Coordinates of C-alpha atoms in Angstrom, one line a residue:
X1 CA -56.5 49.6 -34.0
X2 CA -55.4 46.1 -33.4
X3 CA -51.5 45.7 -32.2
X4 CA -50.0 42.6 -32.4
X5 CA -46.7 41.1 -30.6
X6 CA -45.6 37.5 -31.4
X7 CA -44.8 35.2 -28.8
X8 CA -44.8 31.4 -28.1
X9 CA -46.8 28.6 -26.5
X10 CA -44.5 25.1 -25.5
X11 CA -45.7 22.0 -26.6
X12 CA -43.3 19.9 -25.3
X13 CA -39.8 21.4 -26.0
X14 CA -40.8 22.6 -29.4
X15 CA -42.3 26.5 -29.1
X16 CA -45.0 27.4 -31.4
X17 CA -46.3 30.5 -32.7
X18 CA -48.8 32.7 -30.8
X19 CA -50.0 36.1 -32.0
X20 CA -50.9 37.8 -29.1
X21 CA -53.7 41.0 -30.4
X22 CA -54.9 44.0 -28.4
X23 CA -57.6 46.4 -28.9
X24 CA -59.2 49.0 -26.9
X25 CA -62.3 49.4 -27.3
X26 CA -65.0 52.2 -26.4
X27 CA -64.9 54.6 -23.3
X28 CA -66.2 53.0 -19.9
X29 CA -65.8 54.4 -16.4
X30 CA -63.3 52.0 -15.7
X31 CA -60.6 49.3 -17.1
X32 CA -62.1 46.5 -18.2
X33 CA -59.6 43.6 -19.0
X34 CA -60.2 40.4 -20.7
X35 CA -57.9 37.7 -22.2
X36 CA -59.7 35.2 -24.4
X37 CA -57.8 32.2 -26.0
X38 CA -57.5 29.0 -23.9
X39 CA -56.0 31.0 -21.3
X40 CA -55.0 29.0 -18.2
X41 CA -55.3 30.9 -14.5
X42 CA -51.3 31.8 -14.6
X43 CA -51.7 33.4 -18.1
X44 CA -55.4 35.4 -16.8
X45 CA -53.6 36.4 -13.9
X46 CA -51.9 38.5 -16.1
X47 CA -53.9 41.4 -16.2
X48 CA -53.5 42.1 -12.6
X49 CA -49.4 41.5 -13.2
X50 CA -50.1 43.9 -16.6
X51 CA -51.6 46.4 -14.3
X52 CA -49.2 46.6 -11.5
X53 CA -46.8 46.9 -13.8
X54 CA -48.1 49.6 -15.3
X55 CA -48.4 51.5 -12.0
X56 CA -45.4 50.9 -10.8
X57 CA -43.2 52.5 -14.0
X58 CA -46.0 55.4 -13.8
X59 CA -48.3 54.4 -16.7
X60 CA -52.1 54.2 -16.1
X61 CA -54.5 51.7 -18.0
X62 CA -57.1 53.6 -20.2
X63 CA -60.6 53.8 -18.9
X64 CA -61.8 51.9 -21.9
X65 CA -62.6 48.2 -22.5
X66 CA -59.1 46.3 -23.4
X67 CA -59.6 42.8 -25.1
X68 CA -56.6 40.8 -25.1
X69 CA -56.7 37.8 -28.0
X70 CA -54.2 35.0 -28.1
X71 CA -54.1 33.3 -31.4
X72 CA -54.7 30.3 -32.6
X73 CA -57.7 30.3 -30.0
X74 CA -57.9 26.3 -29.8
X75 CA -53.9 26.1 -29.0
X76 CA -53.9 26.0 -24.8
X77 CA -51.6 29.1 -23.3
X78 CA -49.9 28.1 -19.8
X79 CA -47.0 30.0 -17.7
X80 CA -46.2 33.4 -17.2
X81 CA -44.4 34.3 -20.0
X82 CA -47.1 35.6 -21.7
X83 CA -46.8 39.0 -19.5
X84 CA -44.4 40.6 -21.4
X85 CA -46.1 40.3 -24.8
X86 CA -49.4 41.0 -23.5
X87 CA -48.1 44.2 -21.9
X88 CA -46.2 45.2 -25.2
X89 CA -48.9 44.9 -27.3
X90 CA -51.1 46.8 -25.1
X91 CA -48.9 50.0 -25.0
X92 CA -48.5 49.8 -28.4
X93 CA -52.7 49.9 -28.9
X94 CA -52.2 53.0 -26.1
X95 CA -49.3 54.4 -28.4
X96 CA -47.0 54.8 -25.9
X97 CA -44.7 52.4 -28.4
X98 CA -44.8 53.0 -32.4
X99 CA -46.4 49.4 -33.6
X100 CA -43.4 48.9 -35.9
X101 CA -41.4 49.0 -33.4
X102 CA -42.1 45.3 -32.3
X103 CA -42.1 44.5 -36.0
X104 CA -39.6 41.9 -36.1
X105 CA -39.5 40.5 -32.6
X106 CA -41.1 37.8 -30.5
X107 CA -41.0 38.6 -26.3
X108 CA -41.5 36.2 -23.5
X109 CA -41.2 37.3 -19.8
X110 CA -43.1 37.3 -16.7
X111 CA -43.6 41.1 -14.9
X112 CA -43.2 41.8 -11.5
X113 CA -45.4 45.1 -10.1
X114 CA -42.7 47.0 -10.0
X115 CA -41.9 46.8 -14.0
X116 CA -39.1 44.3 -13.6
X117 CA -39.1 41.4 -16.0
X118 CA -38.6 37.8 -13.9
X119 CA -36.6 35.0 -15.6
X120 CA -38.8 32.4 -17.0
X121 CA -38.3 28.8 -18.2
X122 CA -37.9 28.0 -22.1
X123 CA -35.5 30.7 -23.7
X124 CA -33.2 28.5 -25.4
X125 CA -36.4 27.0 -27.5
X126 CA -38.1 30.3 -27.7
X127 CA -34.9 31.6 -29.3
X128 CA -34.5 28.5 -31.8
X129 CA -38.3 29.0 -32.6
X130 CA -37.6 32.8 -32.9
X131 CA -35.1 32.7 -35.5
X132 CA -36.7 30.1 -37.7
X133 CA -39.7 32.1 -38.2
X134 CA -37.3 35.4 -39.0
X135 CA -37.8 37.3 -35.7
X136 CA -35.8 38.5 -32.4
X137 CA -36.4 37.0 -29.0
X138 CA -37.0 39.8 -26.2
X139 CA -36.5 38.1 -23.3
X140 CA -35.7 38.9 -19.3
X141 CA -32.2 39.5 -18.8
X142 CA -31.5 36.4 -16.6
X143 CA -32.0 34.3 -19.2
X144 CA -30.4 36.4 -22.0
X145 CA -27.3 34.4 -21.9
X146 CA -29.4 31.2 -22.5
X147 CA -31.2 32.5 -25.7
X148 CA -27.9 33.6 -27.0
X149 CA -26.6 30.3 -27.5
X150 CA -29.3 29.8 -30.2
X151 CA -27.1 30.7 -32.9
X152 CA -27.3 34.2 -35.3
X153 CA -30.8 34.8 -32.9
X154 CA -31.2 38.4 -32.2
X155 CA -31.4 38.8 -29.0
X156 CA -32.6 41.8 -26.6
X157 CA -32.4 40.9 -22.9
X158 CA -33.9 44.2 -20.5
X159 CA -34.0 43.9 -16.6
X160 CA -37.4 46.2 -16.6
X161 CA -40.0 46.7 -18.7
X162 CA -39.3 51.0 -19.0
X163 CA -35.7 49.3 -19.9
X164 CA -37.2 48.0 -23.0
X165 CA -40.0 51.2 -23.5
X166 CA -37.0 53.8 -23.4
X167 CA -34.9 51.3 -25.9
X168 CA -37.4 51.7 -28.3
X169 CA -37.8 55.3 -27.9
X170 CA -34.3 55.7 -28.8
X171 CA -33.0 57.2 -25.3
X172 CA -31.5 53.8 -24.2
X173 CA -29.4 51.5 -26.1
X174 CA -29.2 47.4 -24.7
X175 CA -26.6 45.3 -25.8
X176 CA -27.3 41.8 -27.0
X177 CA -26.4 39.5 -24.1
X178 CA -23.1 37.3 -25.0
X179 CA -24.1 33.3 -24.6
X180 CA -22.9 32.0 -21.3
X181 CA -20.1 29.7 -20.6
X182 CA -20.1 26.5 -21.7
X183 CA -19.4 24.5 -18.2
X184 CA -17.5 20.9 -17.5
X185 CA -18.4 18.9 -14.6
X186 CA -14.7 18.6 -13.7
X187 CA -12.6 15.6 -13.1
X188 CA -14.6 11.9 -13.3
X189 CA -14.3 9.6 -10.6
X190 CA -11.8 6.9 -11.6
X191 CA -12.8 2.8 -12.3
X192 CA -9.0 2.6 -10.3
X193 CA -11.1 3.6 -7.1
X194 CA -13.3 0.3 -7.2
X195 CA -11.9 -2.7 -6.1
X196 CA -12.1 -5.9 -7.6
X197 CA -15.5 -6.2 -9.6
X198 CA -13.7 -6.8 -13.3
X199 CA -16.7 -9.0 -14.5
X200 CA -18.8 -5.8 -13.6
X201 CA -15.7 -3.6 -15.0
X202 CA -16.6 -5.3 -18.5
X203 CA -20.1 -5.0 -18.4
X204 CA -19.8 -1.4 -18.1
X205 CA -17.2 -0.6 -21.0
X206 CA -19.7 -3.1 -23.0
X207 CA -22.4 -0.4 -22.3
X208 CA -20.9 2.5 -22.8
X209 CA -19.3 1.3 -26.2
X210 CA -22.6 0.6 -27.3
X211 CA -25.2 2.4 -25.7
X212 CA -26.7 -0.6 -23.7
X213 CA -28.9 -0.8 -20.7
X214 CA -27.0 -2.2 -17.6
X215 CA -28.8 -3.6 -14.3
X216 CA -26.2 -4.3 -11.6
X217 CA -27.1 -7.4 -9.4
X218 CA -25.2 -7.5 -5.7
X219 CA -25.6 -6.9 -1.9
X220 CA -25.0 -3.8 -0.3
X221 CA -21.3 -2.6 -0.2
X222 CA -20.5 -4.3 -3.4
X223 CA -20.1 -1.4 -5.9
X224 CA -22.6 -0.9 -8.0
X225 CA -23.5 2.7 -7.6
X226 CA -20.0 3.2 -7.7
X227 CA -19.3 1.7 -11.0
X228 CA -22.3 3.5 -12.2
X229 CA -21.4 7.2 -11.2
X230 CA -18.5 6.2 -13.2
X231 CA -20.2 5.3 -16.5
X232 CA -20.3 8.8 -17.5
X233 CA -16.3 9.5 -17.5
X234 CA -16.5 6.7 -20.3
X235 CA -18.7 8.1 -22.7
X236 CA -17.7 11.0 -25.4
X237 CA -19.0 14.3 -24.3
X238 CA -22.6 15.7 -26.4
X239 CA -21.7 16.6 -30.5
X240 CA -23.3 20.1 -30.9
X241 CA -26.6 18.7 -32.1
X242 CA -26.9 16.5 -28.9
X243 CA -26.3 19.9 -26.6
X244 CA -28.7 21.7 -28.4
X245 CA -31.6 19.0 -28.0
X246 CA -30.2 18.0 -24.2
X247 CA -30.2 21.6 -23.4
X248 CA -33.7 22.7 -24.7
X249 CA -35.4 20.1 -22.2
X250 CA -33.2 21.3 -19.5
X251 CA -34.5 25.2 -20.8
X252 CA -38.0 24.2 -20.6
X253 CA -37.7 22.5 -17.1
X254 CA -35.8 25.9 -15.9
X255 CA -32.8 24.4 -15.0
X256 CA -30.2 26.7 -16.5
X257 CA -28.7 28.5 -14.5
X258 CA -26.7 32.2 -15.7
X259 CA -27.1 30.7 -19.6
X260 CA -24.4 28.2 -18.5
X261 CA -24.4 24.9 -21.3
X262 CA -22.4 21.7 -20.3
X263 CA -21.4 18.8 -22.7
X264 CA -21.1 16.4 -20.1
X265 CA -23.8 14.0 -20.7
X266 CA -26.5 14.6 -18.2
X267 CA -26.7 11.8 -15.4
X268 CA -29.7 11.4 -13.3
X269 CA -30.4 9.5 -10.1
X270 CA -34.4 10.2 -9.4
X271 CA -35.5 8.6 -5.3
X272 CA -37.0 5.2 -5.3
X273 CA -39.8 6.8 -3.9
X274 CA -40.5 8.7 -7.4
X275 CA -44.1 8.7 -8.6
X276 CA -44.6 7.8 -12.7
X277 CA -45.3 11.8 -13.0
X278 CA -41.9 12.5 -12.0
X279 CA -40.1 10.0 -13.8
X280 CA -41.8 10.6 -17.3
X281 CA -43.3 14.3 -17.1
X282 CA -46.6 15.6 -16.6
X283 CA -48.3 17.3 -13.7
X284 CA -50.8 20.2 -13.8
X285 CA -48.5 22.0 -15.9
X286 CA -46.7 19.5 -18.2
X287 CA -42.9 19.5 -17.1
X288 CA -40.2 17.2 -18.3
X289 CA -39.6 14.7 -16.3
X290 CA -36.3 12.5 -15.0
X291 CA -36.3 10.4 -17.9
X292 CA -36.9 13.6 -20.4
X293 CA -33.8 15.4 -18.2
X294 CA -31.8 12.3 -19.1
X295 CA -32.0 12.8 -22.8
X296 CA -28.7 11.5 -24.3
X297 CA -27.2 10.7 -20.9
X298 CA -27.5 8.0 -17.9
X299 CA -30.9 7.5 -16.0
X300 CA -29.8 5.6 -12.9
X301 CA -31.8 3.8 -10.9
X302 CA -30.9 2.5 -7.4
X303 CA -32.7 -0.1 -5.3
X304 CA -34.5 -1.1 -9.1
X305 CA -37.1 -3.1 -7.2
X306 CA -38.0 -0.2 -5.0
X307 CA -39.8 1.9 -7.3
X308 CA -43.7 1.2 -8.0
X309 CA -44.3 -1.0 -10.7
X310 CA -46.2 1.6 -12.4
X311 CA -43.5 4.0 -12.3
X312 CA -41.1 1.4 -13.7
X313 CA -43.3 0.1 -16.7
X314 CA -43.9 3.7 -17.5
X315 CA -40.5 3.8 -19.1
X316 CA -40.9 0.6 -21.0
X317 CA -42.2 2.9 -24.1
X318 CA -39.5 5.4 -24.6
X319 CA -36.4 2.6 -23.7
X320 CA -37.7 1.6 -27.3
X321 CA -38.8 5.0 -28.8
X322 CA -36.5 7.2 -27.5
X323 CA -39.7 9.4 -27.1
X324 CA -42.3 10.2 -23.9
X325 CA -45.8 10.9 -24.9
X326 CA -47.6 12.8 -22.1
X327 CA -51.7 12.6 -22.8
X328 CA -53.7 15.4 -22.0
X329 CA -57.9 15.7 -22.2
X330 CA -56.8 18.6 -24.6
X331 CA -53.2 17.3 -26.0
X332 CA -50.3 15.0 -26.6
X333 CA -47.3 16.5 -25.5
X334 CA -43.9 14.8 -26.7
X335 CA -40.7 15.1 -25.3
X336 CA -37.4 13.2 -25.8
X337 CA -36.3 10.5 -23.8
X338 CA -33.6 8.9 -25.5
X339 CA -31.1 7.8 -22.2
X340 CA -29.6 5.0 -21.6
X341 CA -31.0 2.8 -18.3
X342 CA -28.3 2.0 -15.7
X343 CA -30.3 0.4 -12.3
X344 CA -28.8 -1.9 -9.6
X345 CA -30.6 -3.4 -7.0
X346 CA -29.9 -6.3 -4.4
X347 CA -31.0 -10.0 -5.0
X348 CA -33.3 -10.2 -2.3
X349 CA -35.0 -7.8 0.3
X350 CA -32.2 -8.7 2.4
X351 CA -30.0 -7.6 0.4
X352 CA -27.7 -10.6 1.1
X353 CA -29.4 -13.1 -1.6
X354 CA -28.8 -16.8 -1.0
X355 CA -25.0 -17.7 -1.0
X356 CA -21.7 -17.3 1.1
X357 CA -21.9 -15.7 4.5
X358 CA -24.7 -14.1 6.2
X359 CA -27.0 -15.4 2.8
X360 CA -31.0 -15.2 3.1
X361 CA -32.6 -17.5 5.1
X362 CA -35.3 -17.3 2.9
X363 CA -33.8 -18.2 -0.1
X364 CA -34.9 -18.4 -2.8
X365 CA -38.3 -17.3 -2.2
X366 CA -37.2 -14.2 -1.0
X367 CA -35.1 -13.6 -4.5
X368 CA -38.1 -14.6 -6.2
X369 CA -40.8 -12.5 -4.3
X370 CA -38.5 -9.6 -4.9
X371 CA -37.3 -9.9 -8.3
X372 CA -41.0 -10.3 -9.3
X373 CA -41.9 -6.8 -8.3
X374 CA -40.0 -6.0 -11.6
X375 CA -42.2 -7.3 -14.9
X376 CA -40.5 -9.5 -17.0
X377 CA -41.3 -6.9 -20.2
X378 CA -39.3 -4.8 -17.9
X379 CA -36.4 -6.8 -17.8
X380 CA -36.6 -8.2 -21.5
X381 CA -35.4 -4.4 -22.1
X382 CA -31.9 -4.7 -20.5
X383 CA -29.5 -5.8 -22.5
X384 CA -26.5 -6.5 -19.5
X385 CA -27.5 -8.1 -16.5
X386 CA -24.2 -8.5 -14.0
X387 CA -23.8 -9.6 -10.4
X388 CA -21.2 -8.0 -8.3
X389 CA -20.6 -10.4 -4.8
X390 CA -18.7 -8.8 -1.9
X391 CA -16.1 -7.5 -1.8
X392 CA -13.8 -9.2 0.4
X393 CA -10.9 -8.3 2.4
X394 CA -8.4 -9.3 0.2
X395 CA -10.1 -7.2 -2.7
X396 CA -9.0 -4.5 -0.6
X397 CA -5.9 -4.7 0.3
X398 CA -4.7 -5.1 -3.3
X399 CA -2.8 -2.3 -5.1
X400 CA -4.9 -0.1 -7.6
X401 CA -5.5 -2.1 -10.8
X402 CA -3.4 -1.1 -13.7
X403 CA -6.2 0.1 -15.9
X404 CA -8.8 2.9 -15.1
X405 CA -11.1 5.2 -16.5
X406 CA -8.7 6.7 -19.0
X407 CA -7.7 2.8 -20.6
X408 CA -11.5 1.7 -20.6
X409 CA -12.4 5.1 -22.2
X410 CA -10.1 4.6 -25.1
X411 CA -11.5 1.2 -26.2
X412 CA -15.1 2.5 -25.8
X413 CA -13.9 5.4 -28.1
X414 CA -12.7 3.0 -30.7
X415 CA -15.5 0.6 -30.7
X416 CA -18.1 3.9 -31.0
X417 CA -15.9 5.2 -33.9
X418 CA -15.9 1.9 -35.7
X419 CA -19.9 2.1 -35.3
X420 CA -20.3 5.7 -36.8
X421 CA -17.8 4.6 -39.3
X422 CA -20.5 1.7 -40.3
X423 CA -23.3 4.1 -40.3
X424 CA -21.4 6.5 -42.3
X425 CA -20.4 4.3 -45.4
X426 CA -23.4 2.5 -46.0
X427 CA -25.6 5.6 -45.8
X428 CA -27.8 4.9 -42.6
X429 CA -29.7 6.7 -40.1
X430 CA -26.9 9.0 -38.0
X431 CA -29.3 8.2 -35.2
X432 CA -28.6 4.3 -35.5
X433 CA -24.9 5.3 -34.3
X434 CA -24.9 3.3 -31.3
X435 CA -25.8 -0.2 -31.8
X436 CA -28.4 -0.2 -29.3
X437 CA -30.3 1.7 -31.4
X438 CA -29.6 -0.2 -35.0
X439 CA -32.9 -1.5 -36.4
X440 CA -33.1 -4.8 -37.9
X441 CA -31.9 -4.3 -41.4
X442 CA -28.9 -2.9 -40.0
X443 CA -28.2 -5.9 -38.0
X444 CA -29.2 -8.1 -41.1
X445 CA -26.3 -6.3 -42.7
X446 CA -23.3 -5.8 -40.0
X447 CA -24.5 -8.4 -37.2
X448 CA -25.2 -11.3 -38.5
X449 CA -23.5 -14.1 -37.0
X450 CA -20.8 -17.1 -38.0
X451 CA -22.3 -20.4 -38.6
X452 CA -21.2 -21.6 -35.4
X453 CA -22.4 -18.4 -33.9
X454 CA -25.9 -18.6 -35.2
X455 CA -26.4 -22.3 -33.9
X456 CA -25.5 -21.3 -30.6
X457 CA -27.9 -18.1 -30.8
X458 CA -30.6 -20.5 -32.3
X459 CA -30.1 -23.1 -29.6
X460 CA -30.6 -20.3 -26.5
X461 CA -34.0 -19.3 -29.0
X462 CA -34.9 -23.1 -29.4
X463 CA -34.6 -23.6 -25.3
X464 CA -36.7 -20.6 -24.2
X465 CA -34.2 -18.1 -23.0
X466 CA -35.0 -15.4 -25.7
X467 CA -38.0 -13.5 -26.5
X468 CA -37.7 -12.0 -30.0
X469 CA -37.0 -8.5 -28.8
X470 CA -34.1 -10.8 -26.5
X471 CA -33.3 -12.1 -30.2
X472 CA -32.7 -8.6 -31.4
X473 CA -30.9 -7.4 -28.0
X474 CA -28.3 -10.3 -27.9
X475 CA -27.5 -9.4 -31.4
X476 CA -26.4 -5.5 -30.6
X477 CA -25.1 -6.6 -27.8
X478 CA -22.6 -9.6 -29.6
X479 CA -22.2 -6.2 -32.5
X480 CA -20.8 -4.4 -29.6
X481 CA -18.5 -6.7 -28.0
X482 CA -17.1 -7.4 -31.5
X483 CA -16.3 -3.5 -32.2
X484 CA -14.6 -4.0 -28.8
X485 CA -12.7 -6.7 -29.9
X486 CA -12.0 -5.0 -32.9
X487 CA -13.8 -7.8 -35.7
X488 CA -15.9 -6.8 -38.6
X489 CA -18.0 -9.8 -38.3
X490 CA -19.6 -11.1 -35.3
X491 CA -18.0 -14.6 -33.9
X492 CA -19.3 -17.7 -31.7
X493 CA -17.6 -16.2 -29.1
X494 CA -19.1 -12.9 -29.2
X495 CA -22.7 -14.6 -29.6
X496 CA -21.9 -17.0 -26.2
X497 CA -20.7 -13.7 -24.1
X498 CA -23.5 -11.3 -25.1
X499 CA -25.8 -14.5 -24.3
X500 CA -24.0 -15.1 -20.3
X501 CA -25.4 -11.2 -19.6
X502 CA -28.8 -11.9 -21.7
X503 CA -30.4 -12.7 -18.5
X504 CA -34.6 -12.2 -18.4
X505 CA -34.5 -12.6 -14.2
X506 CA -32.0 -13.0 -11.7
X507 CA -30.3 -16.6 -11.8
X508 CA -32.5 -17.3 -15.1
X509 CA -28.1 -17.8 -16.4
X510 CA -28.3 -20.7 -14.4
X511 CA -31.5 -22.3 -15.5
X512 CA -30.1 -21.9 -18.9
X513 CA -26.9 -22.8 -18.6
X514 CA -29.1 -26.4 -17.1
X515 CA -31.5 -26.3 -20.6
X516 CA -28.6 -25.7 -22.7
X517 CA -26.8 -28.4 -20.6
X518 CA -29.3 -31.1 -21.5
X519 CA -29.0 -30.6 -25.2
X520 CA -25.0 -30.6 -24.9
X521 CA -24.5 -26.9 -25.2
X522 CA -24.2 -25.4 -21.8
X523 CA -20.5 -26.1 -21.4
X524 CA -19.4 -24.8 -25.1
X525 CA -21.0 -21.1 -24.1
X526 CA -18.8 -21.3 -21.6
X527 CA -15.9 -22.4 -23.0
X528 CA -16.5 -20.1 -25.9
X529 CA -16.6 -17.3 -23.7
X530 CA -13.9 -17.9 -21.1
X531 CA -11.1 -17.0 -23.8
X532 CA -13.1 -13.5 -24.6
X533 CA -14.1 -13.0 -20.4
X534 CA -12.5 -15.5 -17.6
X535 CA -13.8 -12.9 -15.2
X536 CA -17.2 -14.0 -15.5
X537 CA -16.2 -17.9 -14.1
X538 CA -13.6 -17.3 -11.6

């Protein structure tokens, strides 16, 4: 007799289908035990977990051959989840559980020797994966309040593994595990805390209306991680769709702890020191990685310059796909990756970059040197580039501003309902929401430019400041700023501000502004713009 107990193999956060099939076979003097079926070590380690198991709830292994498949064969099998289904199916081949029992369930867990069953990464998708094919989810009870949030899943969540054998039996009864609580990350810092900075102030309500990537350009002391850690009191929390898809990465990766959900929008700040591994997933054992753990939240990076270059153009890919394809000799893994890039870094080594007091003596070179361990490609990709100078001494000692957090979040609200309004009527893509992510037609339709508009946009294409994904990024940004300023069309003057933050290297503004100068059109960005943002001149 063959008995069979489903289970699941991860392939990025998605969990597919594995049969896993026992049979004993013959009488020998002693247990053999084999598992065949792209097993990797942790999964053939299991028969020694199995075992131990056994012994330690008082059930012995028969003295007969035991082959253990895991179906499909030419699908790889990693982690230790695998124990609990392997050791359910066997005791049903040994009869010690009716084989209709499992009928009707799928089981992950790993197995201590005792017989207790260990928490184990991926319940949330196990469950999701579960119920779609018309099964429960047995899973360990640590992680029972996870699975639970996966809608009308049937869950069963025991701490041992005689737990679960008496359940069956009919001499114990276990309750289906309530979902856990559904967290907030408390109170936001405030944008009243930061002094001065209201150039950098607009910059980041123009990305969070829109979805935009941000690189903050200053010396140390000036703010930027400070404006940054506030970026994430600005944006709406996740819609239920968006906490099911953040969540499932965050299962996979382990990192939930007592079944607890959030909807504040996940914000990660990996080290500079941060191999490409860590930042986009990988390893021995495929994990997601910071970028993946970022899905529909912030990925700051701090000192930009800092990380390896490799690391850094390893993200160029999923800033435009939203997607991270890990490649395997045996697989292509996917996981999402849709986040939205907030960095900062100084303008030279120095930190001090070549102006005012205490400037680099080595300016510019210095700038330059540093700035280039960045690739151009790399910086083509953000759409806001904003310098924050020092703060100076009488930046501190004035009162609080008048606006904070709670003003700035209000607009951002507006501008990102008049944007899923858009989307809405005309029948689009819900995943073009944000303007960052609305594909050309969409632009065609809802961004294209006033005449005057579109000769200043033409004349900063006709002088060499825009690459044609620049092009396409000035455009969402100028559809952004718009929505801010509450227009249905896009003006000159949103054009000539989306074009001062449009900035391919550090400075490059000014090298512009000097090309544009020369053909008699330097002066009108700016004039166009100071009405809109007289922050940026002061």
């Amino acid at each position: 007799m063959v008995a069979r107990v489903v289970t699941v193999a991860f392939d990025g956060v998605e969990a597919r289908r594995v049969d896993v099939e026992v049979q004993l076979v013959g009488q020998d003097q002693q247990t053999v035990f084999n598992i065949v079926g792209l097993p990797d070590k942790a999964v053939a380690e299991s028969r020694e977990r199995v075992r131990g198991a056994f012994a330690g709830i008082g059930l012995a292994l028969p003295a007969k051959r035991i082959i253990a498949n895991l179906a499909p064969a030419d699908l790889p099998k990693e982690g230790s989840h695998f124990d609990l289904p392997l050791a359910l199916a066997l005791m049903a081949a040994m009869g010690v559980i009716a084989p209709d029992a499992l009928d009707g369930w799928a089981a992950i867990g790993e197995l201590g020797l005792d017989g207790q069953i260990a928490r184990v990464g991926g319940a949330l998708p196990a469950a999701v994966a579960a119920d779609a094919m018309g099964l429960g989810l047995i899973c360990p009870e640590a992680t029972g309040p996870e699975a639970a949030w996966a809608g009308g899943a049937r869950i069963l969540a025991p701490r041992s593994l005689i737990a679960l054998v008496n359940h069956f039996k009919g001499t114990q009864v276990l309750r289906a595990p309530e979902p856990g609580p559904l967290a907030t990350g408390g109170v936001a810092p405030d944008l009243r805390e930061v002094k001065g900075q209201e150039g950098a102030k607009r910059a980041l309500e123009i990305a969070a209306a829109g979805g935009h990537n941000l690189l903050f350009v200053g010396p140390p002391g000036s703010g930027k991680s400070m404006m940054a850690q506030r970026l994430p009191g600005l944006l709406p929390p996740l819609t239920s769709q968006e906490l099911l898809e953040t969540s499932m990465v965050w299962s996979v990766a382990g990192l939930i702890e007592r079944g607890a959900l959030t909807r504040d929008r996940p914000f990660r700040s990996p080290h500079h020191s941060a191999s490409m591994a860590a930042l986009t997933g990988g390893g021995l054992r495929a994990k997601p990685g910071e970028a993946s753990l970022a899905h529909n939240g912030i990925l700051f990076l701090d000192e930009l310059p800092e990380y390896s270059a490799q690391a850094l153009d390893s993200l160029r890919a999923p800033l435009e796909t939203g997607e991270i394809v890990v490649a395997r000799a045996n697989a292509h893994i996917r996981y999402p990756a849709r986040f939205q890039l907030v960095a900062a870094m100084n303008p030279c080594r120095c930190g001090m970059g070549g102006a005012g007091r205490g400037a680099c003596g080595k300016a510019p070179r210095c700038q330059r040197d540093y700035q280039n361990r960045i690739s151009g490609p790399m910086f083509d990709r953000i759409d806001l580039t904003v310098e924050t100078p020092p703060v100076t001494a009488a930046d501190m000692t004035l009162p609080p501003p008048a606006e904070g957090t709670a003003e700035a979040k209000a607009r951002v609200a507006a501008a990102r309902a008049m944007q899923e309004d858009r989307v809405r009527e005309a029948g689009l893509d819900p995943a073009q929401g944000l303007n960052a992510r609305a594909s050309g037609d969409t632009l065609d339709r809802f961004a294209t430019p006033d005449e005057a508009g579109r000769m200043l946009l033409m004349g900063a294409g006709e002088a060499g400041g825009l690459t044609a994904r620049g092009w396409t990024r000035t455009l969402r940004l100028a559809r952004t700023i718009a929505d801010l300023d509450g227009c249905t069309g896009v003006l000159r003057r949103h054009i000539a501000e989306a074009l001062i933050y449009r900035r391919t290297t550090v400075g490059a503004e000014a090298d512009f502004d000097r090309r544009q100068a020369q053909r008699g059109e330097g002066s009108e960005i700016r004039e166009a713009t100071a009405e809109q943002a007289p922050f940026l001149y002061s």
